[in-house]
Amino acid sequence: MRDIRNIAVIAHVDHGKTTLVDELLKQSGTFDDRVETQERMMDNNAIEKERGITILSKNTAIDYEGVRINIIDTPGHADFGGEVERVLKMVDSVLLLVDAQEGVMPQTKFVVKKALELGHRPIVVVNKIDKPAAQPDRVVDEVFDLFDQMGATEEQLEFPVVYAAARDGYAKENLEDENKDLKPLFKMILEEVPSPKGSDDNGLQIQVFTLDYDNFIGKIGIARIFNGTIAYGDNIMLVKADGEQSRGRVSKLIGFKGLDRMEIKEAGHGDIVAIAGFETIDVGDSLCDPANPMPLDPMHIEEPTLEVTFAVNDSPLAGTEGKHVTSNKIDERLKAEMNTNIAMSYDPIGEAAFKVKGRGELQITILAENMRREGFEFSISRPEVIIRVVDGVKMEPFEHLVCDLPDEFSGSVIEALGKRKAVMSNMVPMGDGYTRVEFEIPARGLIGYRNEFLTATKGEGVMNHSFLEFRPYSGTVTSRMNGALISMEDGEAVAYSIFNLQDRGSMFIKPQDKVYNGMVIGEHARANDLDVNPVKAKQQSNVRSSGADEAIKLVPPRDLSLELALEWIEDDELVEVTPINIRVRKRELNPSLRRRIEKQKKGL
Ligand SMILES: Nc1nc2c(ncn2[C@@H]2O[C@H](COP(=O)(O)OP(=O)(O)OP(=O)(O)O)[C@@H](O)[C@H]2O)c(=O)[nH]1
Ligand SMILES: [Mg+2]
């Protein structure tokens, strides 16, 4: 059997995981010289490319000095933490990347906790040492302290370290060493990562950690072989998480190399392969020997923390821009999503609406964004945190929040977060006029905060958060301070009226945009909602106006991305999503009904 190493690359978002995998691929000689390589090759889906982030974990394999190294690149964004968790069970060690300037960040803590719990002894890669403000020694100390806090064993505390600039393709054992190539890292992987346990001679044990779908061959499970061997055409047993068993035949066995997949005849213990032939295959399922099935522990996946309602679009413009608009279509699409995305779930509520649960706003936005590109039209409600009752106590998710911001803004940010029930846990100067402030905050308090934070720090602040734990419910949290500007007419927006309204607040629309009664067209500068008329044209007058009067200067509208819109809305509002537009509307379009509902609310 061949010599194998299985590793996952884990880190906080943007610390350089995918870039490092690129370089490992290139420098292993996996590619033919003729193959043109591009940046962040593993981020191969459209949204990943556009946003420059990894959403789905993906595996690749390289051969280095006769050893097969299977590498799984994982997403760093907290919303996709569920992906990382299960990938960690498939590998024998991890490369833990830490940015040499930013140091330990919330998601670093999350992934370290999970990796240490599973007994991995990480190789720490202090990355981006080329940055002028890099402080690699400080970062190694931070990582050590983190491991210590997380209850690392003696052995885990003696983690190997390399200093790297993934983008520039080098890694070295000592900071004084020459910047050359990734050989020192390859060497460390071969030496420090344990070879897979188990044996080809034991009974078959395979576990699925990711799903894939192919129009021709159907559902595919990407899985690790823990024991035994598997060959094309084998009859084996699929055991589901709940113990249900079924038999099937391996209709395709696929191996990985670089960016390619190829059909293979057989594979042995320790390897990672893709398997087709099992229509009901799911993440966490085991494949075993039918004569003596010994399924592996199904995976525990942390539960979703956030939910929103996806509903059929019922705005006056419904059906004018999308291809798929019915409840059935939306249902089908959500079902398909949940088939491959185990960190999310959904349930129908009533006739034309679905509760979609996930790990965070970005995860939900990406699903909505994908649907929109496929031609779907629907509405989404304000994200709500999932409350649990444990032993009669109402519990809600808390997040660990880290803000890096110019010193002068720290006061106002701390104050604003205080109103959102955040408790400051740490504050340290970062040099160069920057401060790092850390908080523990109910997830509810974070909804809609990002935009406010960017404004408060003039776009110079960076905030990051990740799930901490469920804690007792912390009472009312303040949310949006501003009211909405609401259209009271149907029609097309007119430059003249927008011009007259723009002193009232900031607009979401531009001339010629379609509007309707009850649609939110901007943010009011004050706290109350205001009904306005954006379709009123200028009265024609007999007096000839001067040229200056004609030249209307419009402030560019605020660009409402799906994310911003979702962050912005309140409970009585919805985001209308179509392939062409993102609109915000009042749930209740009729102004008199809306007022009545408001009065009732206040009366309570
Ligand atoms: N200065 C510097 N920049 C780097 C280095 N490595 C990566 N980057 C940059 O950091 C950014 C993020 O890199 P990615 O490889 O996408 O990071 P990632 O960890 O995969 O990010 P996610 O998958 O979204 O969590 C890119 O702009 C890279 O060019 C490095 O060694 N030095
Ligand atoms: Mg990445």
XYZ file of C-alpha atoms and ligand atoms in Angstrom:
637
model
C 0.000 0.000 0.000
C 1.180 3.490 -0.636
C 2.494 5.989 1.854
C -0.174 8.602 2.605
C -0.549 11.811 4.610
C -3.968 13.436 5.139
C -4.125 17.070 6.170
C -6.645 19.873 6.338
C -5.729 23.517 6.028
C -7.547 25.562 8.661
C -7.486 29.222 9.689
C -9.445 32.370 10.203
C -10.913 33.899 7.037
C -8.380 35.325 4.573
C -5.280 34.117 6.367
C -4.150 32.493 3.116
C -5.292 28.867 3.093
C -6.316 28.622 -0.539
C -3.231 30.527 -1.649
C -1.036 28.068 0.253
C -2.784 25.113 -1.373
C -2.117 26.712 -4.796
C 1.571 26.854 -4.054
C 1.706 23.347 -2.621
C 0.078 22.127 -5.834
C 2.488 24.039 -8.034
C 5.643 23.176 -6.162
C 4.848 19.507 -5.833
C 5.225 19.217 -9.587
C 1.652 17.997 -9.882
C 1.028 20.183 -12.905
C 2.446 19.740 -16.300
C 4.573 22.756 -17.282
C 2.094 23.513 -20.005
C -0.849 23.888 -17.686
C -1.591 27.491 -16.972
C -2.259 28.013 -13.329
C -4.401 30.727 -11.853
C -4.908 32.268 -8.440
C -6.834 30.408 -5.780
C -7.508 27.442 -8.013
C -9.492 25.549 -5.410
C -12.061 28.354 -5.127
C -13.761 27.152 -8.264
C -17.383 28.196 -7.984
C -18.627 31.557 -9.235
C -19.457 33.143 -5.900
C -16.158 31.979 -4.406
C -14.260 33.581 -7.244
C -16.212 36.808 -7.054
C -15.943 37.246 -3.333
C -12.478 35.808 -2.980
C -13.540 33.502 -0.198
C -13.851 29.767 0.186
C -17.366 28.508 0.873
C -17.108 24.758 0.444
C -14.232 22.635 1.607
C -12.511 20.848 -1.249
C -9.896 18.195 -1.482
C -6.942 17.688 -3.706
C -4.038 15.293 -3.772
C -0.382 15.698 -4.605
C 2.485 13.271 -4.862
C 5.659 14.422 -3.227
C 8.767 12.249 -3.019
C 6.650 9.168 -3.511
C 4.172 10.085 -0.782
C 0.546 10.834 -1.530
C -0.550 13.949 0.344
C -4.320 14.492 0.475
C -5.081 18.097 1.295
C -8.469 19.505 2.236
C -8.858 23.260 1.903
C -11.498 24.586 4.287
C -13.480 27.836 4.477
C -12.372 30.364 7.098
C -15.577 32.340 7.438
C -17.405 31.568 10.681
C -20.680 30.790 8.895
C -19.086 27.782 7.266
C -17.588 26.430 10.479
C -19.728 23.313 10.079
C -17.699 22.350 7.018
C -14.469 22.535 8.971
C -15.745 20.451 11.832
C -16.477 17.395 9.796
C -13.413 17.710 7.591
C -11.246 17.558 10.690
C -12.400 14.000 11.332
C -11.126 12.928 7.930
C -7.500 13.932 8.396
C -4.597 12.996 10.635
C -3.289 16.502 11.184
C -3.815 20.097 10.180
C -1.896 23.050 8.885
C -3.045 25.872 11.120
C -2.409 29.164 9.353
C -2.169 32.359 11.336
C -1.643 35.752 9.775
C 1.698 37.128 11.021
C 0.132 40.520 11.601
C -3.463 39.827 12.636
C -2.558 36.943 14.892
C -5.156 34.792 16.598
C -8.674 35.736 15.459
C -12.125 34.395 16.462
C -12.223 31.676 13.850
C -8.650 30.646 14.703
C -9.972 29.867 18.164
C -12.911 27.929 16.800
C -10.835 25.720 14.500
C -8.085 25.192 17.073
C -10.620 24.059 19.632
C -12.082 21.529 17.221
C -8.676 20.310 16.034
C -7.285 19.842 19.547
C -10.424 18.061 20.721
C -9.937 15.506 17.967
C -6.381 14.958 19.149
C -4.631 16.575 16.199
C -1.212 18.080 16.716
C -1.238 21.023 14.307
C 1.652 22.279 12.239
C 1.490 26.024 12.800
C 2.126 28.067 9.662
C 2.733 31.719 10.503
C 1.738 33.164 7.141
C 2.187 36.522 5.407
C 5.523 37.207 7.109
C 6.245 39.527 4.170
C 3.793 42.084 5.586
C 5.649 45.136 6.869
C 3.771 45.072 10.175
C 4.226 41.327 10.675
C 5.192 40.189 14.182
C 5.783 36.468 13.812
C 7.194 35.945 17.317
C 4.248 37.614 18.981
C 1.921 35.466 16.891
C 3.649 32.229 17.910
C 3.245 33.272 21.553
C -0.423 34.000 20.968
C -0.904 30.563 19.415
C 0.872 28.923 22.328
C -1.361 30.738 24.827
C -4.415 29.786 22.841
C -3.455 26.091 22.802
C -2.814 26.283 26.507
C -6.199 27.887 27.213
C -7.902 25.248 25.097
C -6.434 22.486 27.229
C -3.782 21.233 24.799
C -1.709 18.231 25.867
C 2.062 18.536 26.373
C 2.573 17.012 22.964
C 0.175 19.413 21.251
C 1.873 22.347 22.962
C 5.123 21.366 21.295
C 3.695 22.141 17.908
C 6.057 22.517 14.954
C 6.185 25.996 13.398
C 7.058 27.286 9.936
C 7.184 30.896 8.832
C 5.698 31.434 5.404
C 4.563 33.785 2.721
C 2.142 31.566 0.853
C 1.620 34.125 -1.875
C 5.329 34.271 -2.566
C 5.699 30.521 -2.299
C 8.136 30.055 0.539
C 8.212 28.639 4.047
C 11.106 28.291 6.464
C 11.860 26.796 9.840
C 13.726 29.790 11.203
C 13.042 33.422 10.513
C 16.738 33.933 9.656
C 16.634 31.324 6.883
C 16.565 32.284 3.249
C 13.211 32.800 1.468
C 13.279 30.014 -1.058
C 10.467 27.555 -1.551
C 8.011 25.342 0.282
C 10.422 22.429 0.775
C 10.665 23.011 4.541
C 6.888 22.726 4.788
C 6.727 19.604 2.614
C 9.421 18.073 4.790
C 7.493 18.915 7.912
C 4.291 17.408 6.516
C 6.080 14.148 5.752
C 7.765 14.039 9.150
C 5.150 15.403 11.508
C 1.835 14.190 10.116
C 1.139 10.628 11.240
C 0.468 8.057 8.510
C -3.098 6.818 8.512
C -3.932 4.223 11.126
C -5.937 1.139 10.176
C -5.165 -1.545 7.645
C -6.151 -2.848 4.228
C -6.736 -6.215 5.867
C -9.412 -5.019 8.287
C -13.104 -4.989 7.461
C -14.205 -2.116 5.248
C -14.880 1.212 7.003
C -15.454 4.323 4.944
C -17.018 7.601 6.014
C -18.466 10.324 3.809
C -17.567 13.927 4.597
C -18.740 15.837 1.522
C -21.293 15.351 -1.201
C -21.130 16.126 -4.826
C -23.590 15.786 -7.643
C -23.100 14.938 -11.268
C -25.889 15.046 -13.824
C -24.757 11.788 -15.371
C -23.733 9.723 -12.404
C -25.946 11.224 -9.689
C -25.018 11.680 -6.076
C -21.382 11.204 -5.170
C -19.930 10.813 -1.704
C -16.416 12.037 -1.061
C -15.091 9.836 1.661
C -12.134 8.593 3.599
C -11.273 4.925 3.755
C -10.381 4.183 7.369
C -10.016 0.426 6.964
C -10.053 -2.131 4.185
C -10.021 -1.681 0.424
C -12.670 -0.757 -2.090
C -12.838 -1.550 -5.793
C -14.990 -0.527 -8.707
C -18.010 -2.855 -8.897
C -17.860 -3.958 -5.257
C -21.115 -4.749 -3.506
C -21.044 -2.957 -0.185
C -23.358 -1.733 2.537
C -24.412 1.834 3.208
C -25.210 2.557 6.859
C -27.003 5.830 7.592
C -26.623 7.902 10.737
C -29.837 6.409 12.162
C -28.561 2.876 11.558
C -30.648 2.143 8.455
C -28.830 -0.236 6.107
C -28.983 -0.709 2.361
C -26.785 -2.456 -0.180
C -25.392 -1.080 -3.363
C -22.746 -1.417 -5.992
C -19.841 0.953 -6.511
C -20.702 2.261 -9.984
C -17.769 4.671 -10.091
C -14.660 5.048 -8.006
C -12.890 8.329 -8.486
C -9.453 9.416 -7.348
C -8.004 12.911 -7.050
C -4.816 14.436 -8.342
C -4.209 18.150 -8.496
C -7.321 19.694 -9.965
C -8.235 16.517 -11.802
C -10.418 13.594 -10.953
C -9.938 10.265 -12.606
C -11.621 6.905 -12.480
C -9.627 4.360 -10.552
C -10.019 0.633 -10.082
C -9.371 0.376 -6.378
C -8.159 2.191 -3.314
C -6.905 1.228 0.129
C -7.094 2.404 3.710
C -6.035 5.975 4.426
C -7.017 7.315 1.019
C -9.692 9.833 0.089
C -11.901 8.925 -2.861
C -15.224 9.781 -4.451
C -17.808 7.029 -4.702
C -20.940 6.842 -6.850
C -23.725 4.289 -6.904
C -25.577 5.135 -3.700
C -28.515 7.448 -4.315
C -29.273 8.075 -0.641
C -25.674 8.651 0.414
C -25.245 11.469 2.902
C -22.601 13.209 4.933
C -21.623 11.151 7.969
C -22.829 7.860 6.414
C -20.594 4.805 6.546
C -19.848 2.263 3.838
C -19.030 -1.179 5.182
C -18.562 -4.839 4.430
C -22.102 -6.338 4.145
C -20.961 -9.553 5.838
C -19.765 -7.712 8.912
C -20.831 -4.045 8.932
C -18.955 -1.886 11.448
C -20.230 1.653 10.838
C -18.276 4.640 12.145
C -19.727 7.162 14.586
C -22.085 9.486 12.733
C -20.836 13.045 12.900
C -22.097 15.551 15.349
C -22.750 18.817 13.604
C -23.347 21.948 15.611
C -26.847 23.223 15.259
C -27.880 26.270 13.243
C -28.039 29.552 15.140
C -30.001 31.731 12.755
C -33.262 31.433 10.844
C -35.087 33.407 8.186
C -38.284 32.917 6.241
C -38.105 32.393 2.485
C -41.539 33.060 1.003
C -43.231 33.349 -2.358
C -42.915 36.910 -3.615
C -46.296 38.640 -3.301
C -45.280 42.212 -4.069
C -47.112 44.116 -6.833
C -44.105 43.403 -9.078
C -44.169 39.659 -8.353
C -43.501 37.418 -11.307
C -42.254 40.174 -13.575
C -38.545 39.471 -13.221
C -38.011 35.866 -12.170
C -38.343 32.513 -13.877
C -39.061 30.345 -10.835
C -41.643 31.957 -8.605
C -43.900 29.263 -7.190
C -43.882 27.695 -3.771
C -43.236 24.284 -5.358
C -40.156 25.509 -7.154
C -38.767 27.127 -4.045
C -39.484 24.000 -2.048
C -37.652 21.835 -4.588
C -34.670 24.126 -4.622
C -34.381 24.301 -0.853
C -34.672 20.542 -0.629
C -31.837 20.150 -3.117
C -29.704 22.545 -1.112
C -30.197 20.733 2.146
C -29.276 17.484 0.402
C -25.681 18.557 0.074
C -25.467 21.204 2.781
C -25.849 19.590 6.146
C -25.153 22.741 8.132
C -28.530 24.102 6.987
C -32.096 22.891 7.285
C -35.573 24.018 6.320
C -39.239 23.434 7.137
C -42.368 24.554 5.346
C -44.492 26.970 7.369
C -47.975 27.437 6.020
C -48.762 27.575 2.331
C -46.053 29.560 0.660
C -43.238 30.036 3.141
C -40.246 28.130 4.507
C -38.135 28.562 7.612
C -34.505 28.268 6.566
C -31.956 27.683 9.304
C -28.243 28.186 9.035
C -25.112 29.192 10.832
C -25.084 32.878 9.935
C -26.146 35.674 7.662
C -23.499 35.005 5.034
C -24.456 31.358 4.678
C -28.081 32.322 4.151
C -27.182 35.163 1.786
C -25.099 32.859 -0.378
C -27.971 30.425 -0.752
C -30.273 33.318 -1.679
C -27.683 34.735 -4.071
C -27.301 31.375 -5.817
C -31.071 31.040 -6.148
C -31.365 34.506 -7.575
C -28.786 33.688 -10.243
C -30.734 30.567 -11.130
C -33.781 32.741 -11.853
C -35.664 32.514 -8.578
C -37.835 35.239 -7.146
C -38.850 35.259 -3.457
C -38.903 37.295 -0.299
C -36.753 36.947 2.810
C -37.561 38.097 6.326
C -35.218 39.582 8.898
C -32.775 36.987 10.239
C -33.707 35.813 13.697
C -31.573 34.100 16.223
C -32.667 30.617 17.234
C -33.639 30.531 20.889
C -33.438 27.271 22.799
C -35.021 26.286 26.051
C -32.708 24.202 28.213
C -34.072 23.001 31.586
C -36.745 25.660 31.443
C -34.201 28.460 30.798
C -34.411 30.509 27.620
C -30.975 30.405 25.948
C -29.585 32.286 22.981
C -26.339 32.047 20.988
C -23.476 34.336 21.955
C -20.624 35.329 19.714
C -17.040 36.291 20.296
C -16.464 39.573 18.465
C -13.125 41.153 17.629
C -12.914 44.692 16.228
C -9.672 46.156 14.897
C -10.098 49.877 14.426
C -8.325 53.227 14.488
C -7.947 54.352 18.132
C -10.118 57.426 17.779
C -13.209 55.373 16.955
C -12.964 52.873 19.794
C -15.049 54.987 22.203
C -18.041 55.283 19.910
C -17.894 51.618 18.875
C -17.779 50.446 22.498
C -20.751 52.650 23.280
C -22.813 51.467 20.321
C -22.049 47.837 21.100
C -22.947 48.378 24.743
C -26.459 49.243 23.596
C -26.508 45.939 21.780
C -25.668 44.084 25.010
C -22.006 43.470 24.177
C -19.608 43.070 27.087
C -16.025 44.097 26.443
C -13.590 41.342 27.340
C -10.280 42.750 26.166
C -8.695 45.845 24.652
C -5.125 45.999 23.366
C -3.170 48.521 21.302
C -2.070 47.014 17.983
C 0.420 49.702 17.002
C 0.101 52.133 14.083
C -2.798 53.902 15.783
C -4.984 50.800 15.860
C -6.737 49.172 18.789
C -8.167 45.684 19.079
C -11.321 45.483 21.175
C -12.915 42.128 21.987
C -16.467 41.526 23.105
C -18.917 38.827 24.011
C -22.243 39.660 22.476
C -25.595 37.971 21.920
C -25.833 37.043 18.230
C -29.028 39.099 18.119
C -27.051 42.222 18.917
C -24.847 41.675 15.877
C -27.645 41.501 13.345
C -27.505 44.644 11.295
C -24.427 45.974 13.067
C -21.806 45.532 10.353
C -22.991 48.455 8.294
C -23.194 50.733 11.305
C -19.673 49.685 12.280
C -18.284 50.508 8.853
C -19.874 53.949 8.985
C -18.671 54.552 12.554
C -15.073 53.678 11.621
C -15.160 55.441 8.242
C -14.625 52.089 6.583
C -11.315 51.508 8.344
C -12.494 49.062 10.967
C -12.495 45.302 10.558
C -14.834 43.121 12.562
C -14.913 39.381 12.970
C -17.014 37.091 15.050
C -17.631 33.436 15.636
C -19.977 31.326 17.688
C -19.133 31.028 21.372
C -21.940 29.174 23.150
C -25.585 29.275 24.160
C -26.196 31.477 27.226
C -29.294 32.687 29.043
C -31.389 35.156 27.073
C -30.144 38.699 27.608
C -33.298 40.783 27.177
C -34.137 43.426 24.622
C -31.403 44.526 22.251
C -31.661 47.807 20.364
C -31.605 47.582 16.618
C -31.953 50.056 13.754
C -32.129 53.677 14.889
C -33.597 55.089 11.674
C -37.031 54.876 10.168
C -37.857 54.048 6.547
C -38.896 56.275 3.669
C -41.852 54.478 2.144
C -43.365 55.035 -1.251
C -47.090 55.818 -1.219
C -47.517 55.393 -4.964
C -47.029 52.789 -7.686
C -45.019 53.815 -10.706
C -41.550 54.873 -11.786
C -39.349 57.051 -9.622
C -38.725 60.525 -10.975
C -35.466 62.487 -10.596
C -37.305 65.599 -9.477
C -39.018 63.889 -6.543
C -35.906 62.009 -5.519
C -34.098 65.329 -5.497
C -36.710 66.790 -3.173
C -36.615 63.750 -0.898
C -32.902 63.355 -0.549
C -32.646 65.806 2.350
C -34.909 63.515 4.307
C -32.501 60.612 4.365
C -30.465 58.363 2.089
C -32.145 56.858 -0.927
C -32.079 53.245 -2.152
C -33.518 54.059 -5.586
C -32.622 56.019 -8.674
C -34.786 57.642 -11.365
C -36.806 55.185 -13.450
C -36.693 52.470 -10.812
C -40.050 50.780 -10.382
C -41.655 51.487 -7.037
C -44.913 50.540 -5.380
C -47.071 51.592 -2.488
C -45.441 50.161 0.629
C -41.975 49.765 -0.881
C -39.125 51.178 1.174
C -37.152 53.557 -1.005
C -34.684 54.924 1.511
C -33.588 55.341 5.080
C -35.197 58.221 6.927
C -32.769 60.531 8.730
C -35.082 60.326 11.754
C -36.366 57.432 13.801
C -39.919 57.313 12.448
C -41.212 55.900 9.159
C -42.323 58.424 6.588
C -44.645 57.984 3.605
C -43.374 59.872 0.587
C -44.097 60.219 -3.091
C -41.147 59.418 -5.380
C -43.137 59.416 -8.625
C -44.391 62.994 -8.613
C -43.128 64.956 -11.622
C -42.391 68.674 -11.538
C -45.373 70.941 -12.195
C -45.086 72.543 -15.603
C -45.023 76.295 -15.123
C -45.360 79.126 -17.607
C -42.334 80.883 -16.293
C -39.268 79.704 -18.050
C -36.850 78.316 -15.547
C -33.237 79.250 -15.518
C -30.647 76.647 -16.592
C -29.319 76.165 -13.063
C -32.744 75.116 -11.885
C -32.877 72.339 -14.466
C -29.642 70.690 -13.499
C -30.746 68.390 -10.747
C -27.901 66.980 -8.673
C -28.737 63.606 -7.243
C -26.756 61.961 -4.493
C -25.928 58.443 -5.744
C -28.301 55.940 -4.102
C -27.057 53.587 -1.437
C -26.252 50.341 -3.169
C -28.441 47.721 -1.565
C -26.716 44.400 -1.840
C -28.630 41.391 -0.591
C -26.439 41.347 2.520
C -26.953 45.004 3.321
C -30.672 44.761 2.752
C -30.957 41.756 5.060
C -28.935 43.509 7.731
C -30.983 46.633 7.395
C -34.560 45.410 7.598
C -36.731 45.206 10.701
C -39.376 42.654 11.624
C -42.127 44.501 9.765
C -40.106 44.569 6.544
C -39.058 42.072 3.880
C -36.371 41.882 1.242
C -37.771 41.169 -2.206
C -35.204 39.196 -4.189
C -35.383 38.784 -7.948
C -32.718 37.980 -10.546
C -32.597 41.679 -11.421
C -33.394 43.623 -8.257
C -33.118 43.675 -4.510
C -35.941 45.712 -2.988
C -36.983 46.399 0.549
C -40.678 46.570 1.373
C -43.034 46.767 4.287
C -44.593 43.399 5.081
C -47.941 45.168 5.144
C -48.146 47.313 2.044
C -51.385 49.085 2.867
C -50.528 52.237 4.865
C -53.682 52.375 6.974
C -53.407 48.705 7.939
C -49.743 49.292 8.709
C -50.603 52.134 11.045
C -53.213 50.069 12.789
C -50.706 47.257 13.385
C -48.197 49.762 14.758
C -50.747 51.224 17.123
C -51.676 47.777 18.375
C -48.014 47.019 18.997
C -47.506 50.193 20.969
C -50.677 49.540 22.920
C -49.181 46.318 24.261
N 0.944 39.704 1.872
C 0.531 38.456 1.728
N -0.719 38.207 1.309
C -1.114 36.919 1.192
C -0.243 35.841 1.490
N -0.924 34.696 1.313
C -2.164 35.038 0.897
N -2.286 36.375 0.818
C -3.465 37.142 0.384
O -4.492 37.009 1.338
C -5.777 37.025 0.698
C -6.600 35.849 1.124
O -6.041 34.683 0.611
P -6.843 33.320 0.508
O -5.855 32.270 0.110
O -8.073 33.450 -0.305
O -7.270 33.128 2.029
P -8.155 31.963 2.626
O -7.604 31.671 3.978
O -8.257 30.821 1.690
O -9.560 32.689 2.776
P -10.999 31.969 3.045
O -11.015 30.701 2.315
O -12.039 32.906 2.567
O -11.073 31.788 4.523
C -5.493 37.053 -0.798
O -5.618 38.379 -1.242
C -4.055 36.584 -0.891
O -3.379 37.098 -2.013
C 1.075 36.148 1.915
O 1.895 35.292 2.184
N 1.403 37.461 2.015
Mg -9.859 29.910 0.943
